[in-house]
Amino acid sequence: SDLVTFDHQGHTGIEMTISPKVGPAAGAIMSVSTVETSKGRTALICATDKESIAALLPKFRAVRATIRAPE
């Protein structure tokens, strides 16, 4: 998918939805979010199937909102 930006604790993060073609997660749909600060980077990767991604994306984002960015 296209990169989508979001605000997290005063930092801009990026979110993308991907579908790996090879490896153990091949065929899964993954939501990948990353926030980078001057102190480090935090990433959250959540995986599900194609039929469930629309319903689960808000829950994945709710989990992301609880993560503390490196300060």
mmCIF file of N, CA and C in Angstrom:
data_model
loop_
_atom_site.group_PDB
_atom_site.id
_atom_site.type_symbol
_atom_site.label_atom_id
_atom_site.label_comp_id
_atom_site.label_asym_id
_atom_site.label_seq_id
_atom_site.Cartn_x
_atom_site.Cartn_y
_atom_site.Cartn_z
ATOM 1 N N SER A 1 0.846 -1.186 0.000
ATOM 2 C CA SER A 1 0.000 0.000 0.000
ATOM 3 C C SER A 1 0.885 1.240 0.000
ATOM 4 N N ASP A 2 0.266 2.364 -0.150
ATOM 5 C CA ASP A 2 0.989 3.622 -0.019
ATOM 6 C C ASP A 2 1.396 3.820 1.433
ATOM 7 N N LEU A 3 2.442 4.593 1.632
ATOM 8 C CA LEU A 3 2.834 4.956 2.990
ATOM 9 C C LEU A 3 1.838 5.975 3.530
ATOM 10 N N VAL A 4 1.424 5.777 4.759
ATOM 11 C CA VAL A 4 0.511 6.691 5.427
ATOM 12 C C VAL A 4 1.256 7.217 6.641
ATOM 13 N N THR A 5 1.216 8.513 6.872
ATOM 14 C CA THR A 5 1.877 9.070 8.053
ATOM 15 C C THR A 5 0.870 9.219 9.188
ATOM 16 N N PHE A 6 1.386 9.178 10.412
ATOM 17 C CA PHE A 6 0.556 9.371 11.597
ATOM 18 C C PHE A 6 1.401 10.080 12.644
ATOM 19 N N ASP A 7 0.734 10.742 13.585
ATOM 20 C CA ASP A 7 1.426 11.431 14.665
ATOM 21 C C ASP A 7 1.422 10.528 15.893
ATOM 22 N N HIS A 8 2.581 10.413 16.543
ATOM 23 C CA HIS A 8 2.686 9.596 17.746
ATOM 24 C C HIS A 8 3.634 10.282 18.713
ATOM 25 N N GLN A 9 3.107 10.783 19.807
ATOM 26 C CA GLN A 9 3.892 11.452 20.848
ATOM 27 C C GLN A 9 4.753 12.582 20.284
ATOM 28 N N GLY A 10 4.196 13.333 19.350
ATOM 29 C CA GLY A 10 4.915 14.456 18.775
ATOM 30 C C GLY A 10 5.877 14.091 17.660
ATOM 31 N N HIS A 11 5.886 12.839 17.252
ATOM 32 C CA HIS A 11 6.753 12.378 16.161
ATOM 33 C C HIS A 11 5.878 11.898 15.005
ATOM 34 N N THR A 12 6.399 11.978 13.809
ATOM 35 C CA THR A 12 5.695 11.465 12.643
ATOM 36 C C THR A 12 6.147 10.040 12.377
ATOM 37 N N GLY A 13 5.184 9.144 12.290
ATOM 38 C CA GLY A 13 5.471 7.750 11.979
ATOM 39 C C GLY A 13 4.939 7.399 10.606
ATOM 40 N N ILE A 14 5.297 6.219 10.121
ATOM 41 C CA ILE A 14 4.765 5.746 8.846
ATOM 42 C C ILE A 14 4.077 4.402 9.065
ATOM 43 N N GLU A 15 3.044 4.191 8.274
ATOM 44 C CA GLU A 15 2.295 2.939 8.305
ATOM 45 C C GLU A 15 2.143 2.448 6.871
ATOM 46 N N MET A 16 2.272 1.141 6.696
ATOM 47 C CA MET A 16 2.012 0.544 5.393
ATOM 48 C C MET A 16 1.389 -0.829 5.608
ATOM 49 N N THR A 17 0.646 -1.272 4.622
ATOM 50 C CA THR A 17 0.073 -2.612 4.631
ATOM 51 C C THR A 17 0.746 -3.388 3.519
ATOM 52 N N ILE A 18 1.283 -4.565 3.881
ATOM 53 C CA ILE A 18 2.033 -5.359 2.911
ATOM 54 C C ILE A 18 1.529 -6.800 2.904
ATOM 55 N N SER A 19 1.881 -7.517 1.853
ATOM 56 C CA SER A 19 1.581 -8.941 1.749
ATOM 57 C C SER A 19 2.833 -9.647 1.237
ATOM 58 N N PRO A 20 3.584 -10.299 2.127
ATOM 59 C CA PRO A 20 4.798 -11.000 1.703
ATOM 60 C C PRO A 20 4.480 -12.079 0.660
ATOM 61 N N LYS A 21 5.356 -12.220 -0.304
ATOM 62 C CA LYS A 21 5.177 -13.211 -1.370
ATOM 63 C C LYS A 21 5.893 -14.520 -1.071
ATOM 64 N N VAL A 22 6.932 -14.490 -0.221
ATOM 65 C CA VAL A 22 7.695 -15.687 0.122
ATOM 66 C C VAL A 22 7.906 -15.745 1.631
ATOM 67 N N GLY A 23 8.338 -16.889 2.125
ATOM 68 C CA GLY A 23 8.644 -17.049 3.538
ATOM 69 C C GLY A 23 7.454 -17.541 4.326
ATOM 70 N N PRO A 24 7.638 -17.671 5.640
ATOM 71 C CA PRO A 24 6.586 -18.236 6.484
ATOM 72 C C PRO A 24 5.309 -17.396 6.539
ATOM 73 N N ALA A 25 5.405 -16.109 6.258
ATOM 74 C CA ALA A 25 4.224 -15.237 6.290
ATOM 75 C C ALA A 25 3.635 -15.001 4.894
ATOM 76 N N ALA A 26 4.073 -15.771 3.909
ATOM 77 C CA ALA A 26 3.574 -15.593 2.541
ATOM 78 C C ALA A 26 2.056 -15.697 2.522
ATOM 79 N N GLY A 27 1.422 -14.726 1.891
ATOM 80 C CA GLY A 27 -0.030 -14.711 1.779
ATOM 81 C C GLY A 27 -0.739 -13.984 2.902
ATOM 82 N N ALA A 28 -0.050 -13.727 3.999
ATOM 83 C CA ALA A 28 -0.657 -12.976 5.103
ATOM 84 C C ALA A 28 -0.718 -11.501 4.725
ATOM 85 N N ILE A 29 -1.534 -10.763 5.421
ATOM 86 C CA ILE A 29 -1.579 -9.307 5.276
ATOM 87 C C ILE A 29 -0.985 -8.735 6.554
ATOM 88 N N MET A 30 -0.002 -7.842 6.398
ATOM 89 C CA MET A 30 0.695 -7.293 7.555
ATOM 90 C C MET A 30 0.560 -5.778 7.587
ATOM 91 N N SER A 31 0.256 -5.272 8.766
ATOM 92 C CA SER A 31 0.256 -3.836 9.009
ATOM 93 C C SER A 31 1.569 -3.511 9.709
ATOM 94 N N VAL A 32 2.368 -2.647 9.097
ATOM 95 C CA VAL A 32 3.683 -2.299 9.624
ATOM 96 C C VAL A 32 3.693 -0.808 9.974
ATOM 97 N N SER A 33 3.996 -0.495 11.220
ATOM 98 C CA SER A 33 4.084 0.901 11.670
ATOM 99 C C SER A 33 5.460 1.132 12.276
ATOM 100 N N THR A 34 6.061 2.279 11.960
ATOM 101 C CA THR A 34 7.381 2.619 12.470
ATOM 102 C C THR A 34 7.402 4.080 12.911
ATOM 103 N N VAL A 35 7.996 4.308 14.078
ATOM 104 C CA VAL A 35 8.239 5.665 14.584
ATOM 105 C C VAL A 35 9.723 5.758 14.888
ATOM 106 N N GLU A 36 10.359 6.813 14.386
ATOM 107 C CA GLU A 36 11.785 7.005 14.638
ATOM 108 C C GLU A 36 12.002 8.343 15.320
ATOM 109 N N THR A 37 12.811 8.315 16.390
ATOM 110 C CA THR A 37 13.192 9.527 17.100
ATOM 111 C C THR A 37 14.713 9.624 17.077
ATOM 112 N N SER A 38 15.252 10.671 17.638
ATOM 113 C CA SER A 38 16.711 10.795 17.696
ATOM 114 C C SER A 38 17.327 9.737 18.611
ATOM 115 N N LYS A 39 16.530 9.103 19.450
ATOM 116 C CA LYS A 39 17.017 8.087 20.391
ATOM 117 C C LYS A 39 16.831 6.656 19.891
ATOM 118 N N GLY A 40 16.089 6.474 18.804
ATOM 119 C CA GLY A 40 15.891 5.116 18.304
ATOM 120 C C GLY A 40 14.615 4.966 17.502
ATOM 121 N N ARG A 41 14.347 3.729 17.127
ATOM 122 C CA ARG A 41 13.211 3.409 16.262
ATOM 123 C C ARG A 41 12.373 2.324 16.926
ATOM 124 N N THR A 42 11.062 2.450 16.792
ATOM 125 C CA THR A 42 10.138 1.440 17.266
ATOM 126 C C THR A 42 9.272 1.003 16.099
ATOM 127 N N ALA A 43 9.102 -0.316 15.959
ATOM 128 C CA ALA A 43 8.262 -0.846 14.883
ATOM 129 C C ALA A 43 7.243 -1.817 15.469
ATOM 130 N N LEU A 44 6.063 -1.816 14.893
ATOM 131 C CA LEU A 44 5.014 -2.757 15.262
ATOM 132 C C LEU A 44 4.569 -3.445 13.983
ATOM 133 N N ILE A 45 4.577 -4.774 13.996
ATOM 134 C CA ILE A 45 4.134 -5.555 12.846
ATOM 135 C C ILE A 45 3.015 -6.466 13.314
ATOM 136 N N CYS A 46 1.845 -6.311 12.713
ATOM 137 C CA CYS A 46 0.684 -7.139 13.042
ATOM 138 C C CYS A 46 0.267 -7.872 11.770
ATOM 139 N N ALA A 47 -0.068 -9.150 11.897
ATOM 140 C CA ALA A 47 -0.419 -9.954 10.729
ATOM 141 C C ALA A 47 -1.786 -10.600 10.895
ATOM 142 N N THR A 48 -2.478 -10.756 9.777
ATOM 143 C CA THR A 48 -3.776 -11.414 9.742
ATOM 144 C C THR A 48 -4.020 -11.923 8.327
ATOM 145 N N ASP A 49 -5.231 -12.354 8.051
ATOM 146 C CA ASP A 49 -5.560 -12.780 6.691
ATOM 147 C C ASP A 49 -6.290 -11.656 5.960
ATOM 148 N N LYS A 50 -6.405 -11.812 4.653
ATOM 149 C CA LYS A 50 -6.982 -10.765 3.804
ATOM 150 C C LYS A 50 -8.420 -10.414 4.204
ATOM 151 N N GLU A 51 -9.176 -11.408 4.627
ATOM 152 C CA GLU A 51 -10.582 -11.181 4.976
ATOM 153 C C GLU A 51 -10.749 -10.390 6.271
ATOM 154 N N SER A 52 -9.747 -10.414 7.137
ATOM 155 C CA SER A 52 -9.874 -9.793 8.465
ATOM 156 C C SER A 52 -9.203 -8.440 8.602
ATOM 157 N N ILE A 53 -8.384 -8.031 7.648
ATOM 158 C CA ILE A 53 -7.573 -6.816 7.817
ATOM 159 C C ILE A 53 -8.424 -5.562 8.064
ATOM 160 N N ALA A 54 -9.512 -5.391 7.343
ATOM 161 C CA ALA A 54 -10.322 -4.175 7.509
ATOM 162 C C ALA A 54 -10.887 -4.070 8.927
ATOM 163 N N ALA A 55 -11.332 -5.172 9.489
ATOM 164 C CA ALA A 55 -11.904 -5.153 10.837
ATOM 165 C C ALA A 55 -10.825 -5.006 11.909
ATOM 166 N N LEU A 56 -9.637 -5.544 11.663
ATOM 167 C CA LEU A 56 -8.584 -5.528 12.671
ATOM 168 C C LEU A 56 -7.686 -4.297 12.635
ATOM 169 N N LEU A 57 -7.648 -3.580 11.532
ATOM 170 C CA LEU A 57 -6.761 -2.419 11.429
ATOM 171 C C LEU A 57 -6.985 -1.405 12.553
ATOM 172 N N PRO A 58 -8.228 -1.069 12.918
ATOM 173 C CA PRO A 58 -8.406 -0.147 14.053
ATOM 174 C C PRO A 58 -7.833 -0.705 15.368
ATOM 175 N N LYS A 59 -7.906 -2.009 15.563
ATOM 176 C CA LYS A 59 -7.342 -2.622 16.771
ATOM 177 C C LYS A 59 -5.818 -2.579 16.740
ATOM 178 N N PHE A 60 -5.229 -2.826 15.572
ATOM 179 C CA PHE A 60 -3.780 -2.718 15.440
ATOM 180 C C PHE A 60 -3.323 -1.299 15.772
ATOM 181 N N ARG A 61 -4.068 -0.315 15.296
ATOM 182 C CA ARG A 61 -3.727 1.092 15.569
ATOM 183 C C ARG A 61 -3.901 1.424 17.045
ATOM 184 N N ALA A 62 -4.871 0.826 17.701
ATOM 185 C CA ALA A 62 -5.062 1.046 19.134
ATOM 186 C C ALA A 62 -3.869 0.492 19.920
ATOM 187 N N VAL A 63 -3.364 -0.660 19.520
ATOM 188 C CA VAL A 63 -2.163 -1.210 20.160
ATOM 189 C C VAL A 63 -0.995 -0.271 19.932
ATOM 190 N N ARG A 64 -0.836 0.213 18.691
ATOM 191 C CA ARG A 64 0.255 1.136 18.366
ATOM 192 C C ARG A 64 0.206 2.378 19.251
ATOM 193 N N ALA A 65 -0.973 2.866 19.554
ATOM 194 C CA ALA A 65 -1.109 4.089 20.354
ATOM 195 C C ALA A 65 -0.595 3.907 21.781
ATOM 196 N N THR A 66 -0.463 2.665 22.249
ATOM 197 C CA THR A 66 0.010 2.417 23.613
ATOM 198 C C THR A 66 1.536 2.310 23.717
ATOM 199 N N ILE A 67 2.222 2.251 22.587
ATOM 200 C CA ILE A 67 3.669 2.070 22.589
ATOM 201 C C ILE A 67 4.372 3.402 22.843
ATOM 202 N N ARG A 68 5.382 3.379 23.700
ATOM 203 C CA ARG A 68 6.174 4.585 23.970
ATOM 204 C C ARG A 68 7.321 4.689 22.969
ATOM 205 N N ALA A 69 7.413 5.825 22.317
ATOM 206 C CA ALA A 69 8.510 6.080 21.397
ATOM 207 C C ALA A 69 9.794 6.305 22.199
ATOM 208 N N PRO A 70 10.961 5.923 21.639
ATOM 209 C CA PRO A 70 12.235 6.173 22.341
ATOM 210 C C PRO A 70 12.425 7.657 22.627
ATOM 211 N N GLU A 71 12.751 7.983 23.854
ATOM 212 C CA GLU A 71 12.941 9.397 24.237
ATOM 213 C C GLU A 71 14.374 9.667 24.636
#
